[in-house]
Short mmCIF file of C-alpha atoms in Angstrom, two decimals:
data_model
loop_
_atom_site.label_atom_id
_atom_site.label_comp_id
_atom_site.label_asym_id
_atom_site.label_seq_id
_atom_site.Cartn_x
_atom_site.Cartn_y
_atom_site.Cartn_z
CA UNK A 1 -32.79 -49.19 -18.24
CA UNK A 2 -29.70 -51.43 -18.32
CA UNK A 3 -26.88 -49.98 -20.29
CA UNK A 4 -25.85 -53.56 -21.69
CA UNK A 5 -22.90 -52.39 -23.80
CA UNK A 6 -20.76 -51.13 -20.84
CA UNK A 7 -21.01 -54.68 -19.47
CA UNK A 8 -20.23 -56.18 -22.72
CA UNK A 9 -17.19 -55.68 -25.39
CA UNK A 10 -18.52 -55.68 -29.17
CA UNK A 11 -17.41 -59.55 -29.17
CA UNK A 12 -20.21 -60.06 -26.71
CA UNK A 13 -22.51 -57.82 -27.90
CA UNK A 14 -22.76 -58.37 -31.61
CA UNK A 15 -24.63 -61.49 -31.37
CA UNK A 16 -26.68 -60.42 -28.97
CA UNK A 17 -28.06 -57.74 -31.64
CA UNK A 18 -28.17 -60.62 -34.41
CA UNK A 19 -29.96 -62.02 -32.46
CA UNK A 20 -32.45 -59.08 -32.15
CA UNK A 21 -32.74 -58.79 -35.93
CA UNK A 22 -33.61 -62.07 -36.30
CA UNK A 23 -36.30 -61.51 -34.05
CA UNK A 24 -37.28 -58.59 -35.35
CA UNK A 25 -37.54 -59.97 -38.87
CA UNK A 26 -39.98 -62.58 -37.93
CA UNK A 27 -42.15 -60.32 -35.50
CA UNK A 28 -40.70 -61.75 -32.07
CA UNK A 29 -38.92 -60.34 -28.94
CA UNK A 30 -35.81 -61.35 -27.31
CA UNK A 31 -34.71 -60.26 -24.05
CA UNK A 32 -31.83 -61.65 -21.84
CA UNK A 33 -32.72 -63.03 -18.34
CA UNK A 34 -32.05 -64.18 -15.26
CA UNK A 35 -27.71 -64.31 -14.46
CA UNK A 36 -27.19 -61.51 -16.74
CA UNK A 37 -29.37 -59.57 -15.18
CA UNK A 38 -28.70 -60.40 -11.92
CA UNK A 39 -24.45 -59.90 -12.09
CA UNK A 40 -25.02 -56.96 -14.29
CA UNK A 41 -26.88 -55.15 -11.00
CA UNK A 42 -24.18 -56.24 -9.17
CA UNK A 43 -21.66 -55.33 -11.03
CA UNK A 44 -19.98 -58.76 -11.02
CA UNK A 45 -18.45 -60.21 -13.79
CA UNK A 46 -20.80 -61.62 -16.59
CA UNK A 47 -21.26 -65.55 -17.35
CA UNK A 48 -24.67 -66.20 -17.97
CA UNK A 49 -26.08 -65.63 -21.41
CA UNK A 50 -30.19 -66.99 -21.40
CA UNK A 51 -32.55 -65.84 -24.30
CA UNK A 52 -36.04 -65.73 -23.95
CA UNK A 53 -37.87 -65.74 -27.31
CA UNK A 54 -41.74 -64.53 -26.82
CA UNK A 55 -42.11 -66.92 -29.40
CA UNK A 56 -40.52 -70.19 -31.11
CA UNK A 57 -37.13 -69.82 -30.68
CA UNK A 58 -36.80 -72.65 -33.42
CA UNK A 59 -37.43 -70.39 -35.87
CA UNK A 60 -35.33 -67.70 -34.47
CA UNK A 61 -32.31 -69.98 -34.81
CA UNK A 62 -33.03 -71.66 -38.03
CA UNK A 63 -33.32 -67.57 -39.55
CA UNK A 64 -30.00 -66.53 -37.89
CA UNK A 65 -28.19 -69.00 -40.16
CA UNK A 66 -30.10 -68.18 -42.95
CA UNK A 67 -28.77 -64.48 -42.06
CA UNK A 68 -26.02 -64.75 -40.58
CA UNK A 69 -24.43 -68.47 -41.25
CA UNK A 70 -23.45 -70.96 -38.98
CA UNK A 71 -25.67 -73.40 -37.68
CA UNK A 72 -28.09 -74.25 -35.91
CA UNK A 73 -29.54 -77.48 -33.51
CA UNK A 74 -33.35 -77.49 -32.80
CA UNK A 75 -35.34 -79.09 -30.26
CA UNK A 76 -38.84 -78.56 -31.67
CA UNK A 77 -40.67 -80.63 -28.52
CA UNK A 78 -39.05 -78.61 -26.03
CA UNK A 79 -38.76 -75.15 -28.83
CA UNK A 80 -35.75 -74.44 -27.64
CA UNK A 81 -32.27 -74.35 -29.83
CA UNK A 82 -28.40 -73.50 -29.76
CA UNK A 83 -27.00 -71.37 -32.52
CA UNK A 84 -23.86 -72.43 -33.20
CA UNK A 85 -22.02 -68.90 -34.21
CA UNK A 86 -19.94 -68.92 -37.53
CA UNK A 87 -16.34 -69.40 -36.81
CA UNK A 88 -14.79 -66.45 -38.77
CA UNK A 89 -16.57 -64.51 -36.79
CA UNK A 90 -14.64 -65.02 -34.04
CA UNK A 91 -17.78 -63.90 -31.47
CA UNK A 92 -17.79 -64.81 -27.93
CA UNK A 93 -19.34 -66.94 -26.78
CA UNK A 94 -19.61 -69.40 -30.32
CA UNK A 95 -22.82 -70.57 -29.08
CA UNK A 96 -26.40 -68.82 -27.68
CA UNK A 97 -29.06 -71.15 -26.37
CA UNK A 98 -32.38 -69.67 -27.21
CA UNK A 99 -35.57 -70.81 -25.45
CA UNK A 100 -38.72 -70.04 -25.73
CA UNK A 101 -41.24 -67.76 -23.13
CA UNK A 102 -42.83 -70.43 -21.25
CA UNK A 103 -44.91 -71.51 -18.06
CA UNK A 104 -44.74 -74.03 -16.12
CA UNK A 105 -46.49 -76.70 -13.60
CA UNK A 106 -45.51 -79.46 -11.98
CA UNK A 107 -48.03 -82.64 -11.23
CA UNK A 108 -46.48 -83.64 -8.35
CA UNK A 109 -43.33 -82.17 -5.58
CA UNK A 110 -39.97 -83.09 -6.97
CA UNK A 111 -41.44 -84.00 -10.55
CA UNK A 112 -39.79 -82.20 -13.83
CA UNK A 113 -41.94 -79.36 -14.83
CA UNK A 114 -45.22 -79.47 -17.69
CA UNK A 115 -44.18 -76.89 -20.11
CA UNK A 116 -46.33 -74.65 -22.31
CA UNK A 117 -45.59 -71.59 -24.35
CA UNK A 118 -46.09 -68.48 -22.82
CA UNK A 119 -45.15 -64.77 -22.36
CA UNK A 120 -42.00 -63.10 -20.52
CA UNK A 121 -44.46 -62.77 -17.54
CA UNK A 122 -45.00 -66.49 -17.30
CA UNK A 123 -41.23 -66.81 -17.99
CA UNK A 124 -40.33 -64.98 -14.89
CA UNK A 125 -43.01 -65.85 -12.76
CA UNK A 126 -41.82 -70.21 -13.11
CA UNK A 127 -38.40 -68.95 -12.21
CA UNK A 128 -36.46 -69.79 -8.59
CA UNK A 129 -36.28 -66.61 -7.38
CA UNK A 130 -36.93 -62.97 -7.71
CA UNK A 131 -33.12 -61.69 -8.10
CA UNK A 132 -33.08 -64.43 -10.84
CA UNK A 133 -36.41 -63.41 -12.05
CA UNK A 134 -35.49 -59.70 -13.88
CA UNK A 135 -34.92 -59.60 -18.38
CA UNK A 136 -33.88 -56.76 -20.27
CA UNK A 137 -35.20 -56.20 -23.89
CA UNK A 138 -32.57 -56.44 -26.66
CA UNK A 139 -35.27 -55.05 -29.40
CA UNK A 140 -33.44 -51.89 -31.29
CA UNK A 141 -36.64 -49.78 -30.00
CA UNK A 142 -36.59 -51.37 -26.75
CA UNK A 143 -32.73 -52.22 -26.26
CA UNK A 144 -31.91 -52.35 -22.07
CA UNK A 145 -35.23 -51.81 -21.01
CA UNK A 146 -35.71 -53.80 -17.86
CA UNK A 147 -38.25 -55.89 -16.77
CA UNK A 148 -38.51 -56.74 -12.94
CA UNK A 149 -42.35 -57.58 -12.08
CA UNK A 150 -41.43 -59.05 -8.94
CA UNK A 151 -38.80 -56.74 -7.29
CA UNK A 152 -35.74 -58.45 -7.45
CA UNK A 153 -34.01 -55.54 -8.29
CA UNK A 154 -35.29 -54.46 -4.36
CA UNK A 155 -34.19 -57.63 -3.41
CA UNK A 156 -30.58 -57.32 -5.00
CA UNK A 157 -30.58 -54.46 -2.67
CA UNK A 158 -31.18 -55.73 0.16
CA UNK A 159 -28.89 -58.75 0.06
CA UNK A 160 -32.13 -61.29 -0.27
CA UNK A 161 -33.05 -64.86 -1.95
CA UNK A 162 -37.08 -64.88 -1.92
CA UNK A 163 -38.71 -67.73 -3.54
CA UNK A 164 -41.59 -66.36 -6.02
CA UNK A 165 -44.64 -68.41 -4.21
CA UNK A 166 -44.78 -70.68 -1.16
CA UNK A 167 -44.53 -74.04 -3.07
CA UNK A 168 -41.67 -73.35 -5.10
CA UNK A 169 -39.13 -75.39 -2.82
CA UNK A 170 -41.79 -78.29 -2.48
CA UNK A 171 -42.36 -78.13 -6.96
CA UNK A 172 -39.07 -78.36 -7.55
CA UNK A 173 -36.35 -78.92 -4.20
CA UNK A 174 -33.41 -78.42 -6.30
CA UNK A 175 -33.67 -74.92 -5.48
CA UNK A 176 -33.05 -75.42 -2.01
CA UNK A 177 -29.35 -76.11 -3.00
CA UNK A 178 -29.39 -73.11 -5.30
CA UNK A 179 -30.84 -70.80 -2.37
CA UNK A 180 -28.17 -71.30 -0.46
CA UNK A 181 -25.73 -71.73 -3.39
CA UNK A 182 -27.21 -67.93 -4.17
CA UNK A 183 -27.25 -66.76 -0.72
CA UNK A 184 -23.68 -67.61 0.40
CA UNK A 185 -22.18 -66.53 -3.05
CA UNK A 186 -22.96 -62.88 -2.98
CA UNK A 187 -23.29 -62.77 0.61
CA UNK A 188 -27.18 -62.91 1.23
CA UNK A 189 -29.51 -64.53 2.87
CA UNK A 190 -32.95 -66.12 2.47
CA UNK A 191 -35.79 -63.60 3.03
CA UNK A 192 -37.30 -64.99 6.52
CA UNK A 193 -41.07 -66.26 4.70
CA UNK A 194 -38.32 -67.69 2.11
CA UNK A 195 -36.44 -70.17 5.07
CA UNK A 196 -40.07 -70.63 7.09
CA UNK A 197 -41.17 -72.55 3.55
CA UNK A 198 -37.79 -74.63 3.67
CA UNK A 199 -38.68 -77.17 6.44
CA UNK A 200 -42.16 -78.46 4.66
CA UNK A 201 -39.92 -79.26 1.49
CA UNK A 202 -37.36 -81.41 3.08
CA UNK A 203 -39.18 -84.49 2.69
CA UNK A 204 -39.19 -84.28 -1.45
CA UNK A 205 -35.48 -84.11 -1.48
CA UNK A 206 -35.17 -87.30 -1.30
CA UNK A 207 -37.22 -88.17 -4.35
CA UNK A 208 -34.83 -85.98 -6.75
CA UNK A 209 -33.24 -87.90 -9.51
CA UNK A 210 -29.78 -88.96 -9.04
CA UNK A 211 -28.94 -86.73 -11.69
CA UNK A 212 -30.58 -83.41 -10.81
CA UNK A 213 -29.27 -83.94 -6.63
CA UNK A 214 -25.70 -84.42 -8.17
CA UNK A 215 -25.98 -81.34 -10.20
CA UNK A 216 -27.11 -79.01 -7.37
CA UNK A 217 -23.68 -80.48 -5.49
CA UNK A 218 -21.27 -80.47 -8.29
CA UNK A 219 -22.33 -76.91 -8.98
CA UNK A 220 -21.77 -75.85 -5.40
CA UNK A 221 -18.46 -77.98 -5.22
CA UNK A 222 -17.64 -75.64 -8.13
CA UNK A 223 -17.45 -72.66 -6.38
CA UNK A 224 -15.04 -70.74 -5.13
CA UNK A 225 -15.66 -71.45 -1.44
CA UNK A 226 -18.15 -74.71 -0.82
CA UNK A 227 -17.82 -74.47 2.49
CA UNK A 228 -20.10 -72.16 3.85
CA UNK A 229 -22.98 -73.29 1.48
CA UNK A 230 -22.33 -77.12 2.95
CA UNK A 231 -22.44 -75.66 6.27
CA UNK A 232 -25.66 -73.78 5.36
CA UNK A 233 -27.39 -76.94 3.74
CA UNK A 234 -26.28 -78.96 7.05
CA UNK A 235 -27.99 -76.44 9.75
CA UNK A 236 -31.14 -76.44 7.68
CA UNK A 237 -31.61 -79.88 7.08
CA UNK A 238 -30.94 -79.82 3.57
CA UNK A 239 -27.81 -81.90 2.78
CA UNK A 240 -29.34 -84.81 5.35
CA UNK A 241 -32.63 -84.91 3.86
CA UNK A 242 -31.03 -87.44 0.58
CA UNK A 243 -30.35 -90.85 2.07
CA UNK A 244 -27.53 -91.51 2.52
CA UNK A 245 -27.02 -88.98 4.36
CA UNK A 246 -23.61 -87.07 3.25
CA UNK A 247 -21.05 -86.59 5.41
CA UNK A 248 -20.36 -83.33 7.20
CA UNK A 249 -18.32 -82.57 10.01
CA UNK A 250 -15.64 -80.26 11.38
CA UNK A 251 -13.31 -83.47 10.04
CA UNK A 252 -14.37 -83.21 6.44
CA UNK A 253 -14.21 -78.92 6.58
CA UNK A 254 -10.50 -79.08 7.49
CA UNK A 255 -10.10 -81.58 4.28
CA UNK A 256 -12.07 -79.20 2.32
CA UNK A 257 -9.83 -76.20 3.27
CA UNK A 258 -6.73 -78.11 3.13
CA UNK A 259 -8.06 -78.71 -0.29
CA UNK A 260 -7.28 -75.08 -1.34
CA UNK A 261 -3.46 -75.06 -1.57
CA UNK A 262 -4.54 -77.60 -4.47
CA UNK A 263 -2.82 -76.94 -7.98
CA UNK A 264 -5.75 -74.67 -9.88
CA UNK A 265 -5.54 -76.69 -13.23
CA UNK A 266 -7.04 -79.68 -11.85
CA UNK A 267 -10.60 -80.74 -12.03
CA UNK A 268 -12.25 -79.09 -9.06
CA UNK A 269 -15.55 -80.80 -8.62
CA UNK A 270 -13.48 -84.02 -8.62
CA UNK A 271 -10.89 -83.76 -6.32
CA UNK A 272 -13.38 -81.76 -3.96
CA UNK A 273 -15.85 -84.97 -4.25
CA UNK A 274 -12.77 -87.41 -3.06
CA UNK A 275 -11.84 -85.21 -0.59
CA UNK A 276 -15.45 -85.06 0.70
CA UNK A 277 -15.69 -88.43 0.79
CA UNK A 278 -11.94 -89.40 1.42
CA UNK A 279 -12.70 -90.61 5.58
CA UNK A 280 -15.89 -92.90 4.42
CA UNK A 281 -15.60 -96.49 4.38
CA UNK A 282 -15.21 -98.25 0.97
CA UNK A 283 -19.55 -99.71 1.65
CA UNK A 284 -20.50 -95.94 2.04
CA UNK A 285 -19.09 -94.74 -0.89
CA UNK A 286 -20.54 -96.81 -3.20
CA UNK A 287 -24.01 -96.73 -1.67
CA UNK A 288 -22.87 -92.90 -2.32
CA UNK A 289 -22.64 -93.85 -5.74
CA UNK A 290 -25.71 -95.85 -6.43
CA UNK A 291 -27.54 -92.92 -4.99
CA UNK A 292 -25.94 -90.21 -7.05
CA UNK A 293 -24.31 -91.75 -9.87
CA UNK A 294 -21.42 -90.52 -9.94
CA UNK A 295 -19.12 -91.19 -13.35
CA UNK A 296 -17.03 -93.73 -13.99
CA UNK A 297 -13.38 -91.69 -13.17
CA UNK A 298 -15.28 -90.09 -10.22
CA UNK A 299 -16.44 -93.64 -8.54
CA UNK A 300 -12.70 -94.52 -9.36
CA UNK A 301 -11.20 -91.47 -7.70
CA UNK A 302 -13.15 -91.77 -4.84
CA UNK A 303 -12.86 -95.46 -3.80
CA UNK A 304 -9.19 -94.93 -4.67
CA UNK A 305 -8.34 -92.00 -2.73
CA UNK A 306 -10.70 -93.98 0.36
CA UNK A 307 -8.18 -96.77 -0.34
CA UNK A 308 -4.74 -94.56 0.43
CA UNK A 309 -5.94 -92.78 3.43
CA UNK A 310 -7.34 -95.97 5.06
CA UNK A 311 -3.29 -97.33 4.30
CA UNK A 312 -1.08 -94.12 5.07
CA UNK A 313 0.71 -96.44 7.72
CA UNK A 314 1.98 -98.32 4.55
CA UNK A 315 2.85 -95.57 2.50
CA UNK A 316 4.57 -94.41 5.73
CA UNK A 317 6.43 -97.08 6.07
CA UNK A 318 7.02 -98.82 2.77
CA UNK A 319 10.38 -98.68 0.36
CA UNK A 320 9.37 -95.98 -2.03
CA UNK A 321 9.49 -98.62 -4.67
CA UNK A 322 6.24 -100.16 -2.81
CA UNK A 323 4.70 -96.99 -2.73
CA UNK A 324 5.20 -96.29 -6.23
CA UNK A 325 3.90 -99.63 -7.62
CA UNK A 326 0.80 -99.58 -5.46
CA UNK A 327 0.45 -95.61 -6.81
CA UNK A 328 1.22 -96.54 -10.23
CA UNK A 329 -2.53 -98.18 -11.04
CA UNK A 330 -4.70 -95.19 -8.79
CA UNK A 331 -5.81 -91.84 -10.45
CA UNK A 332 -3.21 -89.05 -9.64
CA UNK A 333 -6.46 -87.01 -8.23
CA UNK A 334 -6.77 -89.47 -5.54
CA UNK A 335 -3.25 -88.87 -4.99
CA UNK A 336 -3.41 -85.77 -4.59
CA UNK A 337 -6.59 -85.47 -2.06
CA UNK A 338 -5.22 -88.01 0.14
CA UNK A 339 -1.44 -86.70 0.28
CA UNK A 340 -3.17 -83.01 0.92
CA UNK A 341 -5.09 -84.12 3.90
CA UNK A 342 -2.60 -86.81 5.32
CA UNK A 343 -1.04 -85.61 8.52
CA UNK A 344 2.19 -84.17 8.07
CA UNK A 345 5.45 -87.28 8.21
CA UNK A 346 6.78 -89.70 6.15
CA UNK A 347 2.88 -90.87 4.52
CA UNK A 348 2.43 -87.21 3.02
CA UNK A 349 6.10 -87.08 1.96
CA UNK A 350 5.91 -90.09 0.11
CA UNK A 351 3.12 -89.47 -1.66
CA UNK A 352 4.24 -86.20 -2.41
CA UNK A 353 7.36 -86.99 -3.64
CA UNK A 354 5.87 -90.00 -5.97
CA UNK A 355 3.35 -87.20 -7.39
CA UNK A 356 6.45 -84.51 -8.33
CA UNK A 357 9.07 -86.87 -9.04
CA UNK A 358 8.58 -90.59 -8.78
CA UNK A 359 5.74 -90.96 -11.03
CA UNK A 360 8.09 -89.56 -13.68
CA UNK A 361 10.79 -91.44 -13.12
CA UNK A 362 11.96 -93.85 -16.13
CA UNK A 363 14.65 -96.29 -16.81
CA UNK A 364 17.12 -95.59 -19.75
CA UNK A 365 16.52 -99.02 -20.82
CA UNK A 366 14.02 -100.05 -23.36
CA UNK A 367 12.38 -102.96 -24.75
CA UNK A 368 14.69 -102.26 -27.89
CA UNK A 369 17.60 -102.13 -25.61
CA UNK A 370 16.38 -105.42 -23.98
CA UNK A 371 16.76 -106.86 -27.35
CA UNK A 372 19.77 -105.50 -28.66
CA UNK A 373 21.62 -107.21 -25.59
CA UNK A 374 19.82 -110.31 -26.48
CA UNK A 375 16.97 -110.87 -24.21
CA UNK A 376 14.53 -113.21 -25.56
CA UNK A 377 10.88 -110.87 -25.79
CA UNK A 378 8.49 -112.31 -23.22
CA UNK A 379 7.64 -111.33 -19.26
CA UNK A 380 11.42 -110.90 -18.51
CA UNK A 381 11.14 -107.34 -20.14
CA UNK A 382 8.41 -106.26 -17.94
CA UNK A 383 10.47 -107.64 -14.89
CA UNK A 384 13.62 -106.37 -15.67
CA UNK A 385 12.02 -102.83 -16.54
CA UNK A 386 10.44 -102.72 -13.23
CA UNK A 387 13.42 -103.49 -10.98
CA UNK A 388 15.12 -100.57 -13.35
CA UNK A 389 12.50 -98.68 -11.90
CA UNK A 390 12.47 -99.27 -8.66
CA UNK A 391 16.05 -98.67 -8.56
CA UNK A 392 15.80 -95.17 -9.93
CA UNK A 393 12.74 -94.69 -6.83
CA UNK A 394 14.83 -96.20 -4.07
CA UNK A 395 18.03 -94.31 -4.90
CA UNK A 396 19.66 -97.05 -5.55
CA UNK A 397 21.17 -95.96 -9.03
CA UNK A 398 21.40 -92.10 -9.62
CA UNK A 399 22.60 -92.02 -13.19
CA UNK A 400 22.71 -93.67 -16.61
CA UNK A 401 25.90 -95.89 -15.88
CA UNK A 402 25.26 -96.94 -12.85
CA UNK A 403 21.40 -98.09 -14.32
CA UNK A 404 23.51 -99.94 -17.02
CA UNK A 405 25.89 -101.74 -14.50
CA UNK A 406 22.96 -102.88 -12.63
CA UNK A 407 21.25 -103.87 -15.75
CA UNK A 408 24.42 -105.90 -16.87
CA UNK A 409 24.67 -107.34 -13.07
CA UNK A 410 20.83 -108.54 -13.30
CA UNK A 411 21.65 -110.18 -17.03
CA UNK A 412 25.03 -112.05 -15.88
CA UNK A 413 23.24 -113.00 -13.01
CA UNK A 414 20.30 -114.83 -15.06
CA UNK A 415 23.00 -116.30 -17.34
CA UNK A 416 24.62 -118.05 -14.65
CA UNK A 417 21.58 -119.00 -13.41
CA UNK A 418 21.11 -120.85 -16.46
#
């Protein structure tokens, strides 16, 4: 038995038992599965919330609105669905995916899975691995009651990932990145029949779609700590096996741990991709993309922050005005992985400074104060703006009068021109 309310406040739980009822009402069973499971063991902190319906979790969802409101989206061809949880509720989370108890083959290595209805027991048996492979009943008469037909409560135990047959890393190779993603996470390792079946699957990696080989490594770049599952993918072959090959040296590890003293409100997976790829050649990174298709800020980010740590010498050496113009059209995340990981001297510092104080830095002059001192609208504003600018970056005015005497200087000067 799994006590799930001491893992759970009532916030948590109450849908969970809606859930149930609904269930219940129409003759079905639900049971939670896999993460839950597996961090309630552990006694880690709970994330994961998958429903199994031994049934048609379609109608499950569309009878929790009728009971309980809110609503509901429905996949009939795949019978799975999201209940969307009634706002004044205020339950956490507002959504549950419910899917139904199904089996699954696969035609051919690497292919997406056939999919048929089934029981729990063909549930858990098409799941990755045993620790992931456990459900506990939320039925009133059955509520906790765990299910683990393959011992990966044994395995939780003893600190090991074991696949559930010998083909399951040549059906489906994305759980070679989730092995490890597992195994270095909580500190395990592969069961040794687990990492004798790894070699055989190596040559299906590369037939994974872009999409599914960029998920495995965005979810690993989302971790706490990517750097020992990288290094783990690299001695087993794993992370060379997609062409092109991704980097990985003792080069890009320092980047990745210089990465760290990163601000914690940024996007992670982002910055941790440019920094990854922030020492490859512009070429590279866009056969990078084509491979894994990357989105369009990430491509952006990663060219871009390519681009500044190919040219520190010129942000070295540069009047910060330079600097900040050339900075002024790149994504501040490239910004920030390049001025992380450039040695330290007058590069870092620049880009530094332009990222806490530059890129704020505004004239007191406007357009409207352009044309109250009589400056016909056109280019000149955008000119004139900009060397207000770059005055404020190079030091060269400190306050608002001295910006206006400068401003006035530049205008008499034009008139005389004229």
């Amino acid at each position: 038995m799994l006590d799930i309310p001491r893992f759970l406040p009532d916030a948590r739980l109450v849908p969970l038992r809606r859930v149930a009822a609904a269930c219940a009402s129409l003759g079905l069973r639900a049971y939670l599965v896999g993460g839950f499971v597996r961090d309630a063991l552990l006694g880690r902190p709970i994330g994961d919330f998958d429903i199994v319906i031994e049934g048609d979790a379609t109608k499950v969802a569309r009878r929790l609105v009728k009971e309980f409101g809110g609503r509901a989206t429905v996949h009939p061809k795949f019978h799975t669905a999201i209940w969307f949880i009634p706002e004044t509720s205020n339950f956490q989370p507002s959504t549950l995916d419910l899917v139904s108890a199904r089996s699954e083959t696969y035609e051919h290595p690497a292919a997406l899975p056939t999919v048929k209805l089934g029981s729990l027991a063909d549930d858990l048996l098409r799941r990755d691995f045993t620790v992931n492979a456990m459900a506990v009943s939320l039925d009133e008469d059955r509520f906790g009651e765990l299910a683990d037909p393959l011992g990966g409560r044994d395995d939780l135990s003893r600190g090991l990932i074991r696949v559930l047959h010998p083909r399951s890393f040549i059906d489906d190779p994305t759980r070679l990145f989730r092995a490890v993603r597992y195994a270095q996470r909580y500190g395990f390792r592969l069961a040794s029949e687990t990492e004798a079946t790894v070699p055989p699957a190596l040559q299906y990696v590369d037939a994974l779609s872009p999409e599914r080989l960029r998920h495995e490594l965005d979810l690993i770049l989302d971790e706490d700590d990517p750097v020992p599952m990288l290094d783990q993918l690299w001695a087993l072959g794993i992370l060379q096996a997609a062409r092109p090959a991704l980097p990985w040296d003792e080069a890009t590890r320092t980047r990745f741990r210089q990465g760290r003293s990163l601000p914690s409100n940024v996007n992670h997976i982002r910055l941790r991709w440019a920094l990854w790829l922030l020492a490859s050649p512009e070429k590279e990174i866009r056969a990078f993309n084509k491979r894994l298709h990357f989105d369009a800020d990430l491509k952006k980010t990663a060219l871009a922050a390519s681009s500044i740590f190919r040219d520190l010498d010129f942000f070295g050496s540069a009047p910060p005005s330079e600097c900040a113009a050339r900075l002024d059209t790149l994504p501040e995340d490239a910004i920030r992985a390049a001025a992380v990981c450039a040695p330290r001297g007058k590069s870092r510092a620049n880009l530094t400074m332009y990222l806490e104080k530059w890129k704020a830095l505004k004239p007191f002059a406007n357009g409207e104060t352009l044309k109250s001192l009589g400056v016909p609208p056109g280019p000149r504003y955008g000119e004139i703006l900009s060397r207000l600018r770059a005055a404020w970056v190079d030091g060269e005015v400190a306050s608002e009068e001295q910006e206006t005497a400068l401003l006035n200087e530049m205008l008499a000067r034009k008139s005389n021109d004229i």
